[in-house]
Structures are given as structure tokens and as C-alpha cells.
XYZ file of N, CA and C in Angstrom:
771
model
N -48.610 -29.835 -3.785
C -47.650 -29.661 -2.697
C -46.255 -29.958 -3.210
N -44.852 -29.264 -2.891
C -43.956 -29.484 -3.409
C -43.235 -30.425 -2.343
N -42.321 -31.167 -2.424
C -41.608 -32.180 -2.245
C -40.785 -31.119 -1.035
N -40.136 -30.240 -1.130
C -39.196 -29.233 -0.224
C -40.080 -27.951 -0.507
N -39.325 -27.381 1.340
C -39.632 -25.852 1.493
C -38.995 -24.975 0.358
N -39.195 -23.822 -0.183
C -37.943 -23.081 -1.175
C -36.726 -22.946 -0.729
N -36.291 -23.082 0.730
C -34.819 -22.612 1.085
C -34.581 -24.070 0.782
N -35.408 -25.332 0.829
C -34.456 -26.502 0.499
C -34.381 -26.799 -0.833
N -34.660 -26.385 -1.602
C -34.588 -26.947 -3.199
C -33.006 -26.913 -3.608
N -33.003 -27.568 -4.653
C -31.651 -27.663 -4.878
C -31.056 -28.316 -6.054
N -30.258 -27.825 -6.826
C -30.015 -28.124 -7.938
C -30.450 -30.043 -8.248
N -31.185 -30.776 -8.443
C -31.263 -31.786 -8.756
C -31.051 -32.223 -10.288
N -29.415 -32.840 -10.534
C -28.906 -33.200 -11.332
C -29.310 -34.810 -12.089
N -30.147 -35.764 -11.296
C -31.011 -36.786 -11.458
C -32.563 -36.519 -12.179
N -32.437 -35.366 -12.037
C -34.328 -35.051 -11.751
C -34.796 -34.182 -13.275
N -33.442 -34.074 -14.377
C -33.600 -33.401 -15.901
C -35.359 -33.810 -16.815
N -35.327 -34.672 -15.905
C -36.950 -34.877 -17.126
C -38.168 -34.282 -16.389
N -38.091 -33.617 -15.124
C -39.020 -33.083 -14.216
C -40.385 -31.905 -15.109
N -39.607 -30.901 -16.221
C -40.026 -29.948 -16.683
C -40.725 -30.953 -17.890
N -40.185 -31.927 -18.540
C -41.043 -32.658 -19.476
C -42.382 -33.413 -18.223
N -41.592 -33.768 -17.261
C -43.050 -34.820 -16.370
C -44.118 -33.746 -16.033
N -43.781 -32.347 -15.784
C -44.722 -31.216 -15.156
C -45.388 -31.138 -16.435
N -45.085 -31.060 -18.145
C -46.083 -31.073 -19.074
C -46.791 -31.795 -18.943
N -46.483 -32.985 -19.213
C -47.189 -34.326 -19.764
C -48.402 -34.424 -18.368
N -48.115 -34.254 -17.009
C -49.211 -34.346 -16.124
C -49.866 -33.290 -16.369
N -49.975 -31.957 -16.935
C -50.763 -31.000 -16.729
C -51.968 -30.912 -18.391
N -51.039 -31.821 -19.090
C -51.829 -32.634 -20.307
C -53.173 -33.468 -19.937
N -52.712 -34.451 -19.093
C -53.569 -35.621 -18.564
C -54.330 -35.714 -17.365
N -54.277 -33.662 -16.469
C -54.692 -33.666 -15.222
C -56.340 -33.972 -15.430
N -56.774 -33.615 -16.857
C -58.212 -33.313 -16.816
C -58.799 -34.869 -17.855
N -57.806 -35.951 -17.845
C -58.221 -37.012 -18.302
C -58.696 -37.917 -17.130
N -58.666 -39.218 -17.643
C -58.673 -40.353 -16.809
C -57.602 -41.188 -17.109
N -56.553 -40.606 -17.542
C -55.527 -41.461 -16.959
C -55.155 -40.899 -15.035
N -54.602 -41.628 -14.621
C -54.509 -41.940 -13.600
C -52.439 -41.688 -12.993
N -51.874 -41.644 -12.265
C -50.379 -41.602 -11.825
C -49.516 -43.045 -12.395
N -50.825 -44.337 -11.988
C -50.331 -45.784 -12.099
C -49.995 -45.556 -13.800
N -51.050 -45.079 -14.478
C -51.353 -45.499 -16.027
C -49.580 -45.277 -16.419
N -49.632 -44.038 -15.624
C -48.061 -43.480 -15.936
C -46.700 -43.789 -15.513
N -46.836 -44.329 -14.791
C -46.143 -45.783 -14.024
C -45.488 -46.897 -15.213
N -46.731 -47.712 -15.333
C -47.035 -48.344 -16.098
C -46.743 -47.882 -17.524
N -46.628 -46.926 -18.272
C -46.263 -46.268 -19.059
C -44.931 -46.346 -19.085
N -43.965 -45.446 -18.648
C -42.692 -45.449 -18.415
C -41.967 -46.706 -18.175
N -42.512 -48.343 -17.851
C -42.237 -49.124 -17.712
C -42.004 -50.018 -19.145
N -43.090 -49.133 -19.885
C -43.124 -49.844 -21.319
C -41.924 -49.040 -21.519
N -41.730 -48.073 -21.809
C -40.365 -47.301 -22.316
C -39.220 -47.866 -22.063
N -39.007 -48.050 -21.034
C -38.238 -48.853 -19.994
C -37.726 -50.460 -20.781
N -38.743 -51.100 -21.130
C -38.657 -52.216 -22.059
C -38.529 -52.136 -23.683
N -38.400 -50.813 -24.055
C -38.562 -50.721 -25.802
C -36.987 -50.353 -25.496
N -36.548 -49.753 -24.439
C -35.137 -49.878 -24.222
C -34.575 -50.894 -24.389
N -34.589 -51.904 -23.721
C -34.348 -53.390 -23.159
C -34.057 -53.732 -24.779
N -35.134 -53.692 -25.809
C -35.554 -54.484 -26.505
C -33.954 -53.998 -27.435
N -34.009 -52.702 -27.849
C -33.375 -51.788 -28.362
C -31.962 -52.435 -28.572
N -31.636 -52.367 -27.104
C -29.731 -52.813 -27.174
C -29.971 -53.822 -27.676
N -30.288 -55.163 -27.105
C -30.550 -56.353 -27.936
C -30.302 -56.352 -29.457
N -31.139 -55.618 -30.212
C -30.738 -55.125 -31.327
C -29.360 -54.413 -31.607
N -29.089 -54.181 -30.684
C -27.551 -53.279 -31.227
C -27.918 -51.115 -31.897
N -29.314 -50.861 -31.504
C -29.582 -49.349 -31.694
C -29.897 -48.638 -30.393
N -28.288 -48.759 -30.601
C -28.400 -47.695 -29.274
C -28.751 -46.442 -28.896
N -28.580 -46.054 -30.284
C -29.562 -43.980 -29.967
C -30.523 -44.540 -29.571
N -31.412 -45.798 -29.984
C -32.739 -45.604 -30.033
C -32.863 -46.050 -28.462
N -31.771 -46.953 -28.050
C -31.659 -47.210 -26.674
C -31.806 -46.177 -25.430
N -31.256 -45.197 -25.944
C -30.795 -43.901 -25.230
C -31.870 -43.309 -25.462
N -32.584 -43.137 -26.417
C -34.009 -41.969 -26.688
C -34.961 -42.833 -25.272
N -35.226 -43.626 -25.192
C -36.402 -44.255 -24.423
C -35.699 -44.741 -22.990
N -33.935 -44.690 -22.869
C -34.055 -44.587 -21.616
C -34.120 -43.209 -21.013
N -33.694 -41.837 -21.559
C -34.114 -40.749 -20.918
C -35.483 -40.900 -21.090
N -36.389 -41.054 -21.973
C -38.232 -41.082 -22.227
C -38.614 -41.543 -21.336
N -37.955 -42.838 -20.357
C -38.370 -43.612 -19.415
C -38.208 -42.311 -17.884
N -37.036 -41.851 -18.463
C -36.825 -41.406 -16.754
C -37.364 -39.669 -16.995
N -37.967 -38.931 -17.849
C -39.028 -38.121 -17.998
C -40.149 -38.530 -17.416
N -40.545 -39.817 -17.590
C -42.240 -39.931 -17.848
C -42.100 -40.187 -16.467
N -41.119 -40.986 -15.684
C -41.107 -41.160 -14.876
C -41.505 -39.711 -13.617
N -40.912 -38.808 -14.016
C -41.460 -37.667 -13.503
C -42.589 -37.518 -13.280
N -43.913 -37.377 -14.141
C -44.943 -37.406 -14.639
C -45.898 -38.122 -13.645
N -45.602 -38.957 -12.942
C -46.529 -39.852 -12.080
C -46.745 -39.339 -11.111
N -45.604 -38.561 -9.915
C -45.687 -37.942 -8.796
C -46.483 -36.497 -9.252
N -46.026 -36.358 -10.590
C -46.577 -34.771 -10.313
C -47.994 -34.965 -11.229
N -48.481 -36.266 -11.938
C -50.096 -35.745 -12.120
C -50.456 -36.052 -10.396
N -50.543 -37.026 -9.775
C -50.944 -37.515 -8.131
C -50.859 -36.000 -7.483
N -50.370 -35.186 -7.577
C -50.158 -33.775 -6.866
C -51.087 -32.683 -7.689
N -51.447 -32.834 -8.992
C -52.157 -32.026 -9.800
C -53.563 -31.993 -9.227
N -53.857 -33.846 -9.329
C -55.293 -34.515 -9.132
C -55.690 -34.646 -7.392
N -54.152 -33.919 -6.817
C -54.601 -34.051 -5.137
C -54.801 -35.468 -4.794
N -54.454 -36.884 -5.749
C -54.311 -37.981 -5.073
C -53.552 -38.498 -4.817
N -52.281 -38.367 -3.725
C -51.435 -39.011 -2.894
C -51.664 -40.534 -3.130
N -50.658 -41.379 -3.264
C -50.971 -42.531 -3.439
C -49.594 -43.543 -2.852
N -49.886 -44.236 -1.755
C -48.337 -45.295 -1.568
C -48.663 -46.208 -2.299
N -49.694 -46.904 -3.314
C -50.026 -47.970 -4.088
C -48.952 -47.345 -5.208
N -49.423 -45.991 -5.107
C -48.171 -45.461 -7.082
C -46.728 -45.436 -6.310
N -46.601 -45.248 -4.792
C -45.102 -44.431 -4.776
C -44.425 -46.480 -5.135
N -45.037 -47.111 -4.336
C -44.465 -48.472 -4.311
C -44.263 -49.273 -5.507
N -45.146 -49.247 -6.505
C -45.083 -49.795 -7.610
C -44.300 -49.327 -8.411
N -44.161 -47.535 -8.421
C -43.377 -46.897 -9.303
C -41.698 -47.301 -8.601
N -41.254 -47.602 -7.313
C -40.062 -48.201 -6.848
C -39.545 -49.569 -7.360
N -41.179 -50.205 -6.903
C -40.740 -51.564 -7.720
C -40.245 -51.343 -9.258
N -40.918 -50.676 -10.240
C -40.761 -50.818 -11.640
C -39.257 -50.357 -11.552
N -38.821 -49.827 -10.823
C -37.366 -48.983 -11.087
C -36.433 -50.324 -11.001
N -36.516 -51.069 -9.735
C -35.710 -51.862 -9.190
C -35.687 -52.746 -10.529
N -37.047 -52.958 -10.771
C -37.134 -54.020 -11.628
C -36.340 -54.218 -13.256
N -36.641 -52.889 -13.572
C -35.768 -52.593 -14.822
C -34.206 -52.202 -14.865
N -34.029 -51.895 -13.993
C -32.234 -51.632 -13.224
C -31.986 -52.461 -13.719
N -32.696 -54.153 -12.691
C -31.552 -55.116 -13.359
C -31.503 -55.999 -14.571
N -33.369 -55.795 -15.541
C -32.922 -55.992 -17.027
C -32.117 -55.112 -17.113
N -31.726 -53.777 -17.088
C -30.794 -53.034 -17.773
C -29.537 -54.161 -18.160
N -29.397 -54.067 -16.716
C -27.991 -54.274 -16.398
C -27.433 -56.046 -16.881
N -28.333 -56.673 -16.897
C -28.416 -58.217 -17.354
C -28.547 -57.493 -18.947
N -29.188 -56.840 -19.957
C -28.859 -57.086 -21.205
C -28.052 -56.794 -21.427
N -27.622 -55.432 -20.609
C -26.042 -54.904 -20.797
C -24.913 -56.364 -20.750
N -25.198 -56.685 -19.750
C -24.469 -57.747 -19.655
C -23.993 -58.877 -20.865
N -25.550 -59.042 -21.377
C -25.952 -60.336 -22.269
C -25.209 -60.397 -23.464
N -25.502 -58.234 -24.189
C -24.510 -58.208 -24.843
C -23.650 -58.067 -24.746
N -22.575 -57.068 -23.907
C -21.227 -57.021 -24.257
C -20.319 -58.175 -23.923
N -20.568 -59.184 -22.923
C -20.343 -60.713 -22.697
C -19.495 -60.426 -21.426
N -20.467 -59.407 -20.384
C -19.878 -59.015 -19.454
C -19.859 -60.333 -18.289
N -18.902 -60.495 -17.502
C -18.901 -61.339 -16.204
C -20.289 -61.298 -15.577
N -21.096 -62.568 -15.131
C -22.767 -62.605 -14.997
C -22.164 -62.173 -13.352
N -21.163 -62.346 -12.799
C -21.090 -61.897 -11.434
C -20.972 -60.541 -11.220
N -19.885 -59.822 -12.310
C -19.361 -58.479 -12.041
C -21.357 -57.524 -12.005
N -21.842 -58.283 -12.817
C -22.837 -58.168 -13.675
C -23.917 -57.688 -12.051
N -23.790 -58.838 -11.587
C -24.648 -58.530 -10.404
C -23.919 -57.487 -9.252
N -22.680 -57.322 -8.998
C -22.432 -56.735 -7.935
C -22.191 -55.445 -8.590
N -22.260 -54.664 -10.156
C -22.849 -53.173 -10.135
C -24.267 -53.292 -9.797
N -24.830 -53.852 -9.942
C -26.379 -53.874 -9.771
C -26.397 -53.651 -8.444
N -25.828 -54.573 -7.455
C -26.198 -53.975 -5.917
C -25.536 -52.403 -5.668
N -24.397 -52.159 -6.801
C -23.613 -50.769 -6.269
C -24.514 -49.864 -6.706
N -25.309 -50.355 -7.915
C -26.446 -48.832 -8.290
C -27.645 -48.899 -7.367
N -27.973 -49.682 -6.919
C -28.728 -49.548 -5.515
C -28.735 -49.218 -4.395
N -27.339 -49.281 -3.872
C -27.017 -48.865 -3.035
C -26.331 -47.262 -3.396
N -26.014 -46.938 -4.329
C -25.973 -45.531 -4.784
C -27.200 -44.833 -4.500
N -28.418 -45.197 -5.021
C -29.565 -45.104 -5.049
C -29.998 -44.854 -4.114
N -30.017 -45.974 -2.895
C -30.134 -45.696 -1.473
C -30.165 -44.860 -0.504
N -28.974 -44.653 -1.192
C -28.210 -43.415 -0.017
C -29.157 -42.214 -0.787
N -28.885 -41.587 -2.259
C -29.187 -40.700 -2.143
C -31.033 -40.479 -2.017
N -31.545 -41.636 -1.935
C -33.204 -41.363 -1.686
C -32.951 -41.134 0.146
N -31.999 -41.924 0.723
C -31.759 -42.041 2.303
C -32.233 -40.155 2.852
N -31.216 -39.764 2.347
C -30.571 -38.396 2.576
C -31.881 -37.402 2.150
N -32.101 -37.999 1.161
C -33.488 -36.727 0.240
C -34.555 -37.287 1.197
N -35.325 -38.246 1.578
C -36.039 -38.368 2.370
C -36.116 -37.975 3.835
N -34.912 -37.958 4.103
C -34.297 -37.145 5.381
C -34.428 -35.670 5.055
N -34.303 -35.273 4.268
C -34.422 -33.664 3.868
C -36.308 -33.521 3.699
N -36.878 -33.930 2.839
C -38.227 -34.146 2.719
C -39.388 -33.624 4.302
N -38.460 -34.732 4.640
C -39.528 -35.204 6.326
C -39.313 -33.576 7.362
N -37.993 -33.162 7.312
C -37.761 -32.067 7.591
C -37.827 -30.581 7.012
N -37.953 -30.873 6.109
C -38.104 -29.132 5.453
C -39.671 -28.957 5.675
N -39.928 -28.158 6.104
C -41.285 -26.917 6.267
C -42.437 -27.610 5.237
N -43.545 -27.999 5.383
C -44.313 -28.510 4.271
C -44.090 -29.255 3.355
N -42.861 -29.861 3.411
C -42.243 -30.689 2.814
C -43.073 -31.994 2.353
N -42.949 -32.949 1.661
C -43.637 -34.112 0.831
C -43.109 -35.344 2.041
N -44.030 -36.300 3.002
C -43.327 -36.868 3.567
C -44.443 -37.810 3.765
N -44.709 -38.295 2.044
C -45.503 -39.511 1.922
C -44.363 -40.621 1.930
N -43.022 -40.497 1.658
C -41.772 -40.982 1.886
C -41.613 -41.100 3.350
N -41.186 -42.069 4.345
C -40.676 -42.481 5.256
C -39.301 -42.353 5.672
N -38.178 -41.746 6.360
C -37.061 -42.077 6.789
C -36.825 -43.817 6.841
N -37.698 -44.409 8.151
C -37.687 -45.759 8.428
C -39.089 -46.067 7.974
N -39.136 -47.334 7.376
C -40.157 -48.149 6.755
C -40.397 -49.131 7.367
N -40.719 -49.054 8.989
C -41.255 -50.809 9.154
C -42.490 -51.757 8.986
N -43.274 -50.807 8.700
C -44.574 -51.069 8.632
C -45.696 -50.544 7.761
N -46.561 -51.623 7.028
C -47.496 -51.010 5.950
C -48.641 -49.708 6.427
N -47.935 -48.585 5.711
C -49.391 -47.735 6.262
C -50.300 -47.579 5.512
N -51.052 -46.934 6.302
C -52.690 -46.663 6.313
C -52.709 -46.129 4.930
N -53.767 -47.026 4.371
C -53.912 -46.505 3.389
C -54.787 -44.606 2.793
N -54.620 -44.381 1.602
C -54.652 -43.330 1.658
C -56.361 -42.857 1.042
N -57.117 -42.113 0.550
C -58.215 -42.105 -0.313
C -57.852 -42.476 -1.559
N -59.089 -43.734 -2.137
C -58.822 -44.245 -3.284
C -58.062 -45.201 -3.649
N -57.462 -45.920 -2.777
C -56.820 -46.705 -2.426
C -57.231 -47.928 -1.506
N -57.179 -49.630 -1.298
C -57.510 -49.880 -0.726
C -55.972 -50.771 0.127
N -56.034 -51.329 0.953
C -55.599 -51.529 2.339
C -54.779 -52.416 1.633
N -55.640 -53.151 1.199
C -54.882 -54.643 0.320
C -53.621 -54.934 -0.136
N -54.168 -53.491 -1.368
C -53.056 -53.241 -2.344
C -51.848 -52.782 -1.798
N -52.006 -51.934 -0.950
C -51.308 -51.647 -0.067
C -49.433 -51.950 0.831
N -50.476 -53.338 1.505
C -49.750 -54.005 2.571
C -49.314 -54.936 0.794
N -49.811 -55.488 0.020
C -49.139 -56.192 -1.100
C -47.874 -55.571 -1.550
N -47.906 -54.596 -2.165
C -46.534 -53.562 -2.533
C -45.790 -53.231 -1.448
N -46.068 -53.236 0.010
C -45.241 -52.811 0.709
C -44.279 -54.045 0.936
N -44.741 -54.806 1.495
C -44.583 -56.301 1.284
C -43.374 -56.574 0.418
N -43.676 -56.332 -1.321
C -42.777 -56.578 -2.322
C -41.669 -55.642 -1.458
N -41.827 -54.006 -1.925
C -40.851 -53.108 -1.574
C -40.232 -53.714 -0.737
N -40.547 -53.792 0.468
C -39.445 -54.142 1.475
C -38.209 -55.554 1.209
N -39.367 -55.996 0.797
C -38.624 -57.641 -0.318
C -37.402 -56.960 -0.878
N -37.637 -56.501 -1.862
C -36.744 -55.698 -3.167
C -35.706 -54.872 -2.626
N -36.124 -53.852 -1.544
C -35.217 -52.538 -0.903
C -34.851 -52.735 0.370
N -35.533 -53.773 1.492
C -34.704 -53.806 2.569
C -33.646 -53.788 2.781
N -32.827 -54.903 2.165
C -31.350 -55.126 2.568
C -30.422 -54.066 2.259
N -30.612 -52.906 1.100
C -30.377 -51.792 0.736
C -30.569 -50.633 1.573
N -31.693 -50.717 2.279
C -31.954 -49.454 3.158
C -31.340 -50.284 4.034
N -31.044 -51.542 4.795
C -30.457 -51.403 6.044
C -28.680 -51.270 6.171
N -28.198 -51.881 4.543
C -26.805 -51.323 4.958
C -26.365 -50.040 4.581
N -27.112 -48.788 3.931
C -27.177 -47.619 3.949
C -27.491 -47.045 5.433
N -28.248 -47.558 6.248
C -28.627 -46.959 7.282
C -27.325 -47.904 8.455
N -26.854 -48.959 8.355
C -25.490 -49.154 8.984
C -24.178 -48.715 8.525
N -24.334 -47.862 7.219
C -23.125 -47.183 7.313
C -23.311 -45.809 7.539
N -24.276 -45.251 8.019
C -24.816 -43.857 8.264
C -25.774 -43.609 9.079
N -25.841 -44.564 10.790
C -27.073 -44.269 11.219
C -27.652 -42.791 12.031
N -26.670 -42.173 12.039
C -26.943 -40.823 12.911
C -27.780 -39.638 11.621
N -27.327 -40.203 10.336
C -27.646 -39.397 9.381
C -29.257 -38.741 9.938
N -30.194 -39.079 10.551
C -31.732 -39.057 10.390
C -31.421 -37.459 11.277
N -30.395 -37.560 12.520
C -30.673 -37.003 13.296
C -30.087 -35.607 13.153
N -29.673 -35.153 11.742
C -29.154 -33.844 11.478
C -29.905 -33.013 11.411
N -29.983 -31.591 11.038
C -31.215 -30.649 10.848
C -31.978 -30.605 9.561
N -30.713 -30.175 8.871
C -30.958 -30.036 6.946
C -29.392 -30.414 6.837
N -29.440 -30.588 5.283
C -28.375 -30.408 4.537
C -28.560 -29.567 3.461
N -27.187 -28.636 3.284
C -27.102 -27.514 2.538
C -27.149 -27.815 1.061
N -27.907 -26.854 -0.269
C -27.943 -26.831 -1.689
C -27.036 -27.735 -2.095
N -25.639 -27.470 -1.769
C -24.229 -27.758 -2.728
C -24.360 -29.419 -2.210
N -24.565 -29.801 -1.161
C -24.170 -30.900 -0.569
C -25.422 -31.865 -1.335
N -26.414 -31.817 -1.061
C -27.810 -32.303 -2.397
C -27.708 -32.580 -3.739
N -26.557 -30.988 -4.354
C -26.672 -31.596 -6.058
C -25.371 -32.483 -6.417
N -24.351 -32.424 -5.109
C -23.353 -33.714 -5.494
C -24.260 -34.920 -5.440
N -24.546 -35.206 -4.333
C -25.578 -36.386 -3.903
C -26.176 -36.665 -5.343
N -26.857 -35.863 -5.724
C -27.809 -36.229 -7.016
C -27.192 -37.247 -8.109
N -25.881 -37.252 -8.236
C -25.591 -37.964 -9.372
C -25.335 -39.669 -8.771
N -26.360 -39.576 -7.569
C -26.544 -41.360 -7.200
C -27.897 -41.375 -7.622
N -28.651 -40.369 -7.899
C -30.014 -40.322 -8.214
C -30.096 -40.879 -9.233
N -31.537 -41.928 -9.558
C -31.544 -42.651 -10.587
C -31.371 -42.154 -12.084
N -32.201 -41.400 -12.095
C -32.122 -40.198 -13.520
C -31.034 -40.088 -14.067
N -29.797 -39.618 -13.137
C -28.365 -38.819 -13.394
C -28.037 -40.131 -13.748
N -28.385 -41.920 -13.008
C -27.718 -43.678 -13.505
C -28.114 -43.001 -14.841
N -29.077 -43.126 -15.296
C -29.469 -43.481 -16.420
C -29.218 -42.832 -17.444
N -29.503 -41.571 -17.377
C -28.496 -41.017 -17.922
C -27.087 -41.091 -18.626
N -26.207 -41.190 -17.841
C -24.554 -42.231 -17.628
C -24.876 -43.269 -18.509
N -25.959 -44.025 -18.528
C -25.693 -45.504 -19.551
C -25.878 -44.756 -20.998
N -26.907 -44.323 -20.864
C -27.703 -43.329 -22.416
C -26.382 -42.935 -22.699
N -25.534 -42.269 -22.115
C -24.517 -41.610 -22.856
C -23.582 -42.809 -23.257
N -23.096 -43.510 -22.408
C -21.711 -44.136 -23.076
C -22.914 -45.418 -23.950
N -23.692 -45.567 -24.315
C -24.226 -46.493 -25.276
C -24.032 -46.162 -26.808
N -24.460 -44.965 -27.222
C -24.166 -44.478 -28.215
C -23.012 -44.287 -28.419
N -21.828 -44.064 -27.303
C -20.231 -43.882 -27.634
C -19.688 -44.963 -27.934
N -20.662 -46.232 -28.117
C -19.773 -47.800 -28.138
C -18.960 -48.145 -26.695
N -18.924 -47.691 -25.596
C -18.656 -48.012 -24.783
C -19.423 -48.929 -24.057
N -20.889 -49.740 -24.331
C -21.065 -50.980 -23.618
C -20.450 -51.715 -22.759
N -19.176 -51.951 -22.888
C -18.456 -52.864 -22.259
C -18.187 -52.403 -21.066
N -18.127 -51.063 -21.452
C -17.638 -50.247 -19.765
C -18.517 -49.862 -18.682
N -19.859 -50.101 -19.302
C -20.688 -49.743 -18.173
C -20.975 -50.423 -16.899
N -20.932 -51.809 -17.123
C -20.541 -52.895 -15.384
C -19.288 -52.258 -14.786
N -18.420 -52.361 -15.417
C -17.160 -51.908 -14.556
C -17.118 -50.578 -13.883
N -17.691 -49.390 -14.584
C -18.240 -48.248 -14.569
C -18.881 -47.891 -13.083
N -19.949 -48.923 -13.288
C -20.626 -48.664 -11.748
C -20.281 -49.212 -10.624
N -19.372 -50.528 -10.973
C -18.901 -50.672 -9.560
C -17.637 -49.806 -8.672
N -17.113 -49.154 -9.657
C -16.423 -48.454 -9.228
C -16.697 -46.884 -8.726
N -17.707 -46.326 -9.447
C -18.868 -45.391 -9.289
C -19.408 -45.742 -7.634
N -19.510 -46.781 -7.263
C -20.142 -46.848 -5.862
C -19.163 -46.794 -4.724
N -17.789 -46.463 -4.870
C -17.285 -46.063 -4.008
C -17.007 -45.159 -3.412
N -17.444 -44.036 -4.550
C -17.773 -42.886 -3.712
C -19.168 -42.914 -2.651
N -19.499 -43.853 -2.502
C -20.546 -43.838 -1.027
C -19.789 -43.523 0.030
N -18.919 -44.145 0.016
C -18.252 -43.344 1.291
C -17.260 -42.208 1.629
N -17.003 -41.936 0.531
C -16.693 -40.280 0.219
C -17.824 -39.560 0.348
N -18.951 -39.813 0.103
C -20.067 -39.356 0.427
C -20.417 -38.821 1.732
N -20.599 -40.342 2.045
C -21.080 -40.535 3.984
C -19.916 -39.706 4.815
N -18.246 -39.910 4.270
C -17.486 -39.516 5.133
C -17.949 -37.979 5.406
N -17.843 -36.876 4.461
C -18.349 -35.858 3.667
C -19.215 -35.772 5.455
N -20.760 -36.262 5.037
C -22.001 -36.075 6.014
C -21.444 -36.141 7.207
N -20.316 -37.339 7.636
C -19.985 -36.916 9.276
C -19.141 -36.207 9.669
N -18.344 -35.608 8.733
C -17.066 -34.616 8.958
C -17.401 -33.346 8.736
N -18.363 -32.753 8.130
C -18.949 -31.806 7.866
C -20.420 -31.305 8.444
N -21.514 -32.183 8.569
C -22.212 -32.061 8.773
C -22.611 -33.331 10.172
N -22.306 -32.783 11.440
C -21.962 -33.439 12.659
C -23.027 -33.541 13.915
N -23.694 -34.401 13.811
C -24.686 -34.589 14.913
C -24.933 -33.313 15.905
């Protein structure tokens, strides 16, 4: 099942490792690896990154953070190959994101001898970048024609679990998630609450959005790492998050209840 109807697809400028994640699941549809294995996978990548800058090799930094946000692809689309829907993978694969954001952003930190405060408040701005644009794509999701809407608009409550899955695991990850992403989804949704109640939003308006998409973050670091620009990447994103409301303004001036 695809995520959008065809009239909603749309250039996704976050989403470059999608055509590597559609291999690698159509590799492993007829194994026993599993969506999690791949999860879990990309998480190691995720950390040979980590390990990388530390060292000071940053190509090699940059090879395994795009590797991370490829494979990352790879999880939703074996779960769609193998027909097993899973909120145990969508939650864990959120958590692992959140989770490595802010090693990123703490080694970034560690080395270039960035401010441990500035340090934390890009971290809430790439989340809340983040936010918005999962806000908006999930809002598009729930509404387009056959659309993928194992994603929620509003999240208040652990659901039902799915086949293959048990209840447990479940309400546990939802639990975390909400831990990790509440305060994020609720001041995205107080600076934009009418957003739910639009119809669609148009192609052009989606692939700006995209470059809050995690892929397009990560990306952005991969590049200025190898340029020796380290130092600039905290400062980078906090200033990067002010276009949220060039954003949002954008959605209510244009696109109007």
C-alpha cells in the first residue's frame, strides 16, 4: 500500500534514500529478517556515525549518516512487501530517530566545543522542524484516497494492536513515544491548530515542507562535515527553525480553513 493517492505524491526532498530502501526490502522480502531487524540496523549505522566524528573522519561520518537515513527507508517498505503493518516498528523506528538526533547533535557539540545550551536548543529546533513537517504529511496521509494512516493526526491513546504484534509491546513504545514527542506535537499543534481541518495540500507546498524532513536534517550535517564546517552546524539549525513560521504563516494565508 502506498503512503498517498497518485494526485498526492510529491516531490519528497527528505525521502533520497527511498529507491536504495525499496532495494534492500525487496532483497530481504523472502528472508527472515523482519522491518525491526532493519530498524535496528540503521541504528547501528547511526552509531558508526557517532563513532566516526569523534575520530575526526568525516567522509566516513557522512557515508553512514546518509547509509543510516537509506536503510532507514527500508523498514516501512519491507512491513508493506511482507503485508505486516506494525506500530511496535513505526514507534521504535521514531524512538531510534529521536534518539540519535541528539547523540548527533551532543558529539557535534563535544567536538567542535559548541555551547552545551546552544547545543540543546538546535536539538529542540530540529524537532520541532521535524514536527511540523511529519504534522502536515500525516495530515495529508489520513486524507488522500487509500492513503497509509497507520500514522495518527492526534495520538492520545495506545492502539490496538496489530497481527503479530502483542498489546504489551505496544502500549510500552507508545508510552516512550509520547514521552520523547509529546511536547513537540503539542506546540506544533498550538501554533497550527486548524491545520487538521484543511482538505489537501498542493505538490509545491509538500516539497518545500520536505527540507524539515529528517533525511533532507541529515543530509545538511553530511554535507557541511566534510566541508570542515562543524562548528556551524548548532548555529545552523537554530536558525533553520525559524522558518516554522514562514511555514505555518504560508498554510494560513494560503491555504485557509
Amino acid at each position: 500500500m502506498s503512503k498517498l493517492a497518485a494526485q498526492d505524491k510529491f516531490l519528497d526532498l527528505s525521502d533520497y534514500g527511498r529507491p536504495f530502501g525499496k532495494l534492500l526490502a525487496n532483497q530481504l522480502k523472502n528472508t527472515r529478517f523482519t522491518p525491526i531487524h532493519v530498524t535496528l540496523l540503521f541504528g547501528i549505522s547511526g552509531l558508526i556515525a557517532i563513532y566516526c566524528i569523534l575520530q575526526g573522519s568525516y567522509y566516513l561520518a557522512s557515508f553512514f549518516i546518509i547509509l543510516k537515513s537509506m536503510i532507514d527507508a527500508a523498514d516501512g517498505e519491507l512491513a508493506r512487501l511482507k503485508n505486516r503493518p506494525s506500530y511496535t516498528g513505526r514507534y521504535l523506528d521514531s524512538v531510534f530517530d529521536i534518539l540519535l538526533n541528539f547523540l548527533f547533535l551532543m558529539t557535534i557539540c563535544y567536538v567542535s566545543q559548541t555551547s552545551f545550551w546552544f547545543t540543546v536548543l538546535a536539538f529542540i529546533g530540529i524537532q520541532l522542524q521535524g514536527t511540523l513537517y511529519n504534522y502536515y504529511y500525516v495530515i495529508l496521509r489520513n486524507k488522500s484516497v487509500g492513503g497509509d494512516t497507520t500514522s495518527k493526526i492526534f495520538e492520545y491513546k495506545s492502539p490496538k494492536a496489530l497481527p503479530g504484534e502483542t498489546q504489551k509491546s505496544v502500549d510500552i513504545l507508545f508510552r516512550i513515544y509520547t514521552i520523547v514527542y509529546g511536547t513537540f506535537d503539542k506546540i506544533i499543534h498550538a501554533l497550527d491548530q486548524e491545520a487538521y481541518k484543511v482538505k489537501t495540500f498542493p505538490n509545491w507546498f509538500m516539497t518545500v515542507l520536505s527540507i524539515y524532513g529528517l533525511g533532507f536534517q541529515l543530509l545538511i550535517i553530511a554535507v557541511m562535515l566534510p566541508m570542515d564546517l562543524i562548528e556551524y552546524i548548532i548555529p545552523f539549525f537554530i536558525i533553520y527553525t525559524a522558518l516554522i513560521f514562514v511555514i505555518i504563516g504560508i498554510r494560513k494565508v494560503v491555504f485557509k480553513v
